[in-house]
Amino acid sequence: MSEKPENEFTEKKIDEISTLEKEIFSELEPKKQKEGLLVPSSMEMSSGGVERYIISKQISRMDEPRKLTNDDFSEKRIIYPEARDRYILNRFRELRTRLLEISKGNNFTLVVTSPVDGSGTSFVALNLATAFALDSSKTALLIDCNLRDPSLHDVLDLIPETGLTDFLENQDLDIGSVIYPSGIQRLRIVPAGSRRESPSEFFTSFRMKQFLHTLRKRYPDRFIFIDAPSIQDSPDARILVELCDYTLLVIPHSRVTEAQVISAVKLFDKDKFAGVVING
Amino acid sequence: MPVPLTSIPKELIREIRKRKWTTLFLFAFISIATLGVGLVWPTKYATTVTIFIDDNNIIRPLLGGSAVTNRVTNRISAAKEMLFSHRVLEKIVDLPQIWGKKRINTKAKREELISILRRVIRVQKKGAQYFSIIYTNKSPAISFRITQKLGQEFISESEAKKRAESQNAYSFIDKQVNVYQQQLTNSETKLKKFKSKNNDGTERESNSRMANLRTQLEQSVLKLKELNVQKDSVIAQLSGVNRVIIKDENTNPYKLRIKQLQNKRNTLRLSYHDTYPDIIRLNQQINDLKKILKEQESVSNQEKPSSQVVLNPTYQALESKKNSTETQIKTTQIRISTLKGLLYQENLRMERILSNKATFSELTRDYMVNKGIYNKLLKRRETARITMHLDIEGQGLSYKIYEPPEYPLVPVGLRFRYFALIGLFLGLLTPIGLYLALLQFDNKVRSGRLLYEYTGIPVLAEIPIFSTPIEFRKRRFHTLLIFILSLGVVAFYAYIVWLRTKGVL
């Protein structure tokens, strides 16, 4: 199911906000707007009370055609607020907080990867996105870039018609057609799409860059998470990091040595490296 | 990266959880294996007999060195040597009640048994004066009997040896004494023979005699000279004296007396006057005598005064003196020649003595030496005799059984119950130990804090294992199953132990 604009009103408002954005920013001093890829958070806009209201309304009206139940969450290993075991929930919340600290409250794009296969990257990415989505003032978007072995749509019981690869190949496809609701409130997902043999060329293409850029521009309140394959598997993670703001490394418990961790960390740009999560 | 000390329990439990079935298997295997080893471990029984080395005795200080007690420097190794000697072990091998009714006839088998005995018998020092002989065997009866016999044999063997030793010492010294006695008699006879042949006496004697003779000789020569001079002077005197004298006057006594008195009166007159009473008296006496004389003359007036020719007495005296002197001279001359002869003899004797001196001193020395040795040997023989008697009567160094062997009721070494006790523990500890070792040596990342400390990489979160309800239930079921199975293992273990205790296994 692709997202249809809920009503004309919403669509229009999104456009208005974009224009407003441009006006406000031209008034503001240049230094306020950071160089680089960060889109200023919607909350940071100057007076912005009306805008906030609009955005929150927007968010609250995000359509969820299907909602996952608590049992589903337990089955699928996804955190949910009413969980009895609050330990994991709190871990992810902490992770969320720390990431927000690093980004200073701004929206960001984050690549989640790991040194070796089977570290639970998808698990961490999904739950992290869910943690962000738990906050009613934030929305999250999870992109499955694990082209060889995509699992996200499986976990969330999605049967996507078009995914990322389709979008990247087909110039005509609209962004909206690849964004699917996940069943978790305020979380959207871009599935990987049909499998491809040699996926490495996809992420270096201009289309991908454009895709990310458009996403950010269009949904400025969204936090974007990319579930990347492991460094061992392919160089996609490194390529993707260049297009994104931060990267997070998932380390499986008692499976990698310190040296491996250090060499993995070295591959990334120091400024973009947010930290490490030990999973297991 | 090593695991920090505080999180070891957590990690350990995690590891156990991860490898549940391996843990169970290890536990079961190790426990049952230990038990199995315990079941087949051979039981051995050991019997000990302790022997006391008794070398302190009240007799020894009493005799104060005249009896010698055997001093064996390393008594225990000597004892061991004696115990392992062929003779003693053969006696053991010959006992039928130890080895069964069948006799061990072939030499090869005997040797084999003896070598086995040598290997198994253990001699252990238990202090300065105690040692024990230990024999282990599967059967307690054999162990006991052999040890008993070993103790007895050892004691009797050591006693026999001791006795033989002191007896040997005694007979040796005795022989030596005899030899030396013979030698002594030989040298004695030689000396005697020599002495009898040459009884000239010693050099000193000869010397003194010679001196004596010389003195006498010199005296005699001197005397001779004297006598000669005397003779010459007498002869000279003789020539000046008349041989005969004519007697003119009567040698009337009255006349002589008158002359005497007159002489006296003359003497007195020199000093005194004639009126001195003594002189008067003398005059009276003279007058009296003169009257008597006149009377006498008137009586014998007829006789003419005879003029006698007599030999001069002086001449006679001188003559006799001369004769005696000549006799003396002759005697002295003879004496001198005798003395010279004797001196010559003495010189000869001296020469003989000197020539025999060397031989004589050698023989004397020989004799003295032999005598000395003989005396010493006599003393030693007496000491040896006393020692021998001491040993015969059981004094001196001896071995006594201090602790007799006891029939062994309890096996030695590792027993089944020890295995049974530690089996379960070992089974529990092995997997835990292995996991601990793994945690220590496996350098995989386990702790976020340590990773940050070591590398400086920020660790944003540590996510625990997230299990779905199904997984959770499955896990719980597995744990329960494993727990029951381990109880089963323990029950099986206890069963085997019980069977063994009852003697079934």
Coordinates of C-alpha atoms in Angstrom, one line a residue, chain A:
Chain A
M1 CA 0.0 0.0 0.0
S2 CA 1.4 3.3 -0.9
E3 CA 0.8 6.4 1.0
K4 CA -1.9 8.6 -0.6
P5 CA -2.1 12.2 0.6
E6 CA -4.6 12.1 3.4
N7 CA -6.4 15.2 2.1
E8 CA -5.6 18.1 0.0
F9 CA -5.2 20.2 3.0
T10 CA -2.2 18.3 4.2
E11 CA -0.5 18.4 0.9
K12 CA -1.0 22.0 0.5
K13 CA 0.2 22.6 4.0
I14 CA 3.4 20.8 3.4
D15 CA 4.1 23.0 0.4
E16 CA 3.3 26.1 2.4
I17 CA 5.6 25.0 5.1
S18 CA 8.4 24.6 2.6
T19 CA 7.9 28.1 1.3
L20 CA 7.6 29.5 4.8
E21 CA 10.9 27.7 5.6
K22 CA 12.6 29.4 2.7
E23 CA 11.3 32.8 3.8
I24 CA 12.2 32.5 7.4
F25 CA 15.6 31.2 6.6
S26 CA 16.5 34.0 4.3
E27 CA 15.6 36.4 7.1
L28 CA 17.7 34.5 9.6
E29 CA 21.4 35.0 9.9
P30 CA 23.4 32.7 7.7
K31 CA 25.2 31.1 10.6
K32 CA 22.0 29.7 12.0
Q33 CA 21.7 27.5 9.0
K34 CA 24.3 24.9 9.3
E35 CA 26.4 23.9 6.3
G36 CA 26.1 20.4 5.4
L37 CA 23.2 18.2 5.2
L38 CA 21.4 18.8 8.4
V39 CA 17.9 20.1 8.0
P40 CA 17.0 22.2 10.9
S41 CA 14.5 20.6 13.2
S42 CA 11.0 21.9 12.8
M43 CA 11.0 22.8 16.5
E44 CA 13.9 25.1 16.0
M45 CA 12.1 27.4 13.7
S46 CA 11.8 30.8 15.2
S47 CA 8.4 31.6 16.5
G48 CA 6.9 28.6 14.8
G49 CA 3.9 28.1 17.0
V50 CA 1.6 27.8 14.1
E51 CA 4.0 25.6 12.2
R52 CA 4.3 23.4 15.2
Y53 CA 0.6 23.1 15.5
I54 CA 0.4 22.3 11.8
I55 CA 3.1 19.7 12.0
S56 CA 1.7 18.0 15.1
K57 CA -1.6 17.9 13.5
Q58 CA 0.0 16.4 10.6
I59 CA 1.6 13.8 12.6
S60 CA -1.4 12.9 14.6
R61 CA -3.3 12.5 11.4
M62 CA -0.8 10.1 9.9
D63 CA -2.8 7.3 8.6
E64 CA -2.2 3.8 10.0
P65 CA -4.1 1.4 7.9
R66 CA -3.0 -1.5 10.0
K67 CA -1.7 -1.6 13.5
L68 CA 0.3 -4.2 15.2
T69 CA -0.9 -5.6 18.5
N70 CA 1.2 -6.0 21.6
D71 CA 1.5 -9.7 21.0
D72 CA 2.7 -9.0 17.5
F73 CA 5.4 -6.8 18.9
S74 CA 6.5 -9.5 21.3
E75 CA 6.6 -12.0 18.5
K76 CA 8.5 -9.8 16.2
R77 CA 11.0 -8.6 18.8
I78 CA 9.9 -5.0 18.6
I79 CA 9.7 -2.8 21.7
Y80 CA 6.4 -1.4 22.7
P81 CA 5.5 1.0 25.5
E82 CA 3.3 -1.4 27.5
A83 CA 5.9 -4.1 27.6
R84 CA 6.2 -5.9 30.9
D85 CA 10.0 -6.2 30.5
R86 CA 10.9 -2.6 30.5
Y87 CA 14.6 -3.2 30.4
I88 CA 15.0 -3.4 26.7
L89 CA 12.6 -0.6 26.1
N90 CA 14.6 1.6 28.3
R91 CA 17.8 0.7 26.6
F92 CA 16.5 1.8 23.3
R93 CA 15.2 4.9 24.8
E94 CA 18.6 5.7 26.2
L95 CA 20.1 5.0 22.8
R96 CA 17.6 7.4 21.3
T97 CA 18.5 10.1 23.9
R98 CA 22.1 9.8 23.3
L99 CA 21.8 10.0 19.6
L100 CA 19.7 13.1 20.1
E101 CA 22.4 14.5 22.3
I102 CA 24.9 13.9 19.5
S103 CA 22.7 15.5 16.9
K104 CA 21.7 18.3 19.3
G105 CA 18.1 17.6 18.8
N106 CA 18.2 17.9 15.1
N107 CA 16.7 15.4 12.7
F108 CA 19.4 13.2 11.1
T109 CA 19.9 10.3 8.9
L110 CA 21.6 7.4 10.5
V111 CA 23.2 4.3 9.0
V112 CA 23.1 1.2 11.1
T113 CA 25.7 -1.3 10.2
S114 CA 28.0 -3.9 11.8
P115 CA 31.4 -5.5 11.3
V116 CA 30.1 -9.0 10.8
D117 CA 27.0 -10.7 9.5
G118 CA 24.3 -11.8 11.9
S119 CA 24.9 -9.1 14.5
G120 CA 21.2 -8.1 14.7
T121 CA 21.6 -4.9 12.7
S122 CA 18.1 -5.1 11.4
F123 CA 16.8 -5.7 14.9
V124 CA 18.6 -2.7 16.3
A125 CA 17.7 -0.5 13.4
L126 CA 14.0 -1.4 13.6
N127 CA 13.9 -1.0 17.3
L128 CA 15.7 2.2 17.2
A129 CA 13.4 3.6 14.7
T130 CA 10.5 2.4 16.8
A131 CA 12.0 4.1 19.8
F132 CA 12.1 7.4 18.0
A133 CA 8.5 6.8 16.8
L134 CA 7.4 6.3 20.3
D135 CA 8.0 9.9 20.9
S136 CA 4.7 11.5 19.8
S137 CA 6.5 14.6 18.4
K138 CA 8.8 12.6 16.1
T139 CA 8.4 10.3 13.2
A140 CA 10.8 7.8 11.8
L141 CA 11.5 6.3 8.4
L142 CA 13.4 3.1 8.1
I143 CA 15.0 2.2 4.8
D144 CA 16.1 -1.4 4.2
C145 CA 19.3 -1.2 2.2
N146 CA 20.1 -4.8 2.8
L147 CA 19.7 -5.7 -0.8
R148 CA 21.0 -9.2 -0.7
D149 CA 19.1 -10.4 2.3
P150 CA 16.3 -8.0 3.1
S151 CA 14.3 -8.9 6.2
L152 CA 12.4 -5.8 7.3
H153 CA 9.3 -6.4 5.1
D154 CA 9.3 -10.0 6.4
V155 CA 9.3 -9.0 10.0
L156 CA 6.6 -6.5 9.5
D157 CA 4.5 -8.7 7.3
L158 CA 4.6 -6.4 4.4
I159 CA 4.2 -7.5 0.8
P160 CA 5.6 -4.6 -1.0
E161 CA 4.9 -4.0 -4.6
T162 CA 7.8 -1.6 -5.2
G163 CA 10.8 -1.0 -3.1
L164 CA 14.0 0.9 -3.0
T165 CA 15.6 -0.9 -5.9
D166 CA 12.6 -0.4 -8.1
F167 CA 12.6 3.2 -7.2
L168 CA 16.3 3.6 -8.0
E169 CA 15.9 1.9 -11.3
N170 CA 12.7 3.4 -12.4
Q171 CA 12.9 7.2 -12.8
D172 CA 9.2 7.6 -13.1
L173 CA 8.3 6.2 -9.7
D174 CA 7.2 8.6 -7.1
I175 CA 8.7 8.6 -3.7
G176 CA 5.4 8.2 -2.0
S177 CA 5.0 4.9 -3.8
V178 CA 7.9 3.3 -2.0
I179 CA 7.0 4.5 1.5
Y180 CA 4.9 2.0 3.3
P181 CA 3.3 2.2 6.8
S182 CA 4.9 -0.4 9.1
G183 CA 2.0 -1.0 11.5
I184 CA 3.9 0.9 14.1
Q185 CA 2.6 4.4 14.7
R186 CA 4.7 7.1 13.3
L187 CA 7.1 4.7 11.6
R188 CA 7.3 4.4 7.9
I189 CA 9.3 1.9 6.0
V190 CA 11.0 1.8 2.6
P191 CA 11.5 -1.9 1.8
A192 CA 14.4 -3.1 -0.2
G193 CA 12.6 -4.2 -3.2
S194 CA 13.2 -7.1 -5.5
R195 CA 16.5 -8.7 -5.2
R196 CA 19.3 -7.7 -7.4
E197 CA 22.6 -9.5 -8.1
S198 CA 25.1 -6.8 -7.9
P199 CA 23.7 -4.2 -5.6
S200 CA 26.8 -2.1 -5.1
E201 CA 26.2 0.3 -7.9
F202 CA 22.9 1.4 -6.6
F203 CA 24.0 3.5 -3.8
T204 CA 26.6 5.5 -5.6
S205 CA 24.0 6.6 -8.2
F206 CA 22.8 10.1 -8.2
R207 CA 19.3 8.8 -7.9
M208 CA 20.0 7.6 -4.4
K209 CA 21.4 10.9 -3.4
Q210 CA 18.4 12.6 -4.8
F211 CA 16.2 10.2 -3.0
L212 CA 17.6 10.9 0.4
H213 CA 17.7 14.6 -0.3
T214 CA 14.1 14.6 -1.3
L215 CA 13.1 12.6 1.7
R216 CA 14.6 15.0 4.0
K217 CA 13.2 18.0 2.3
R218 CA 9.8 16.6 2.1
Y219 CA 9.6 15.2 5.6
P220 CA 11.6 17.6 7.7
D221 CA 10.4 16.1 10.9
R222 CA 11.4 12.7 10.1
F223 CA 14.3 10.8 11.5
I224 CA 15.7 8.5 8.8
F225 CA 17.4 5.2 9.6
I226 CA 19.1 3.1 7.1
D227 CA 19.5 -0.6 7.7
A228 CA 22.8 -1.3 5.9
P229 CA 24.5 -4.7 5.3
S230 CA 27.6 -5.5 7.3
I231 CA 31.0 -4.2 6.4
Q232 CA 32.1 -7.8 5.8
D233 CA 29.3 -8.3 3.4
S234 CA 29.7 -5.3 1.1
P235 CA 31.0 -1.7 1.0
D236 CA 27.4 -0.4 0.9
A237 CA 27.6 0.8 4.4
R238 CA 30.5 3.1 3.7
I239 CA 29.0 4.4 0.6
L240 CA 25.8 5.1 2.4
V241 CA 27.5 6.9 5.3
E242 CA 28.7 9.5 2.9
L243 CA 25.2 10.3 2.0
C244 CA 24.0 10.4 5.6
D245 CA 24.7 12.3 8.8
Y246 CA 25.7 9.6 11.2
T247 CA 26.6 6.0 11.5
L248 CA 26.0 3.5 14.2
L249 CA 27.9 0.3 14.6
V250 CA 26.3 -2.8 16.0
I251 CA 28.7 -5.2 17.8
P252 CA 27.4 -8.7 18.5
H253 CA 28.3 -9.9 22.0
S254 CA 31.3 -12.2 22.3
R255 CA 31.7 -12.6 18.6
V256 CA 34.2 -10.0 17.5
T257 CA 37.5 -9.0 18.8
E258 CA 38.6 -5.6 19.9
A259 CA 40.8 -5.3 16.9
Q260 CA 38.0 -6.0 14.5
V261 CA 36.0 -3.3 16.2
I262 CA 38.7 -0.8 15.9
S263 CA 39.4 -1.6 12.2
A264 CA 35.7 -1.3 11.5
V265 CA 35.4 2.1 13.3
K266 CA 38.4 3.3 11.4
L267 CA 36.6 2.9 8.1
F268 CA 34.2 5.7 8.9
D269 CA 34.6 9.4 9.1
K270 CA 35.2 10.5 12.6
D271 CA 32.7 13.2 12.5
K272 CA 30.0 10.9 11.3
F273 CA 30.6 8.1 13.7
A274 CA 28.1 8.3 16.5
G275 CA 29.0 5.2 18.4
V276 CA 28.8 1.5 19.0
V277 CA 26.0 -0.6 20.3
I278 CA 26.6 -4.0 21.8
N279 CA 23.9 -6.3 20.9
G280 CA 23.4 -9.7 22.5

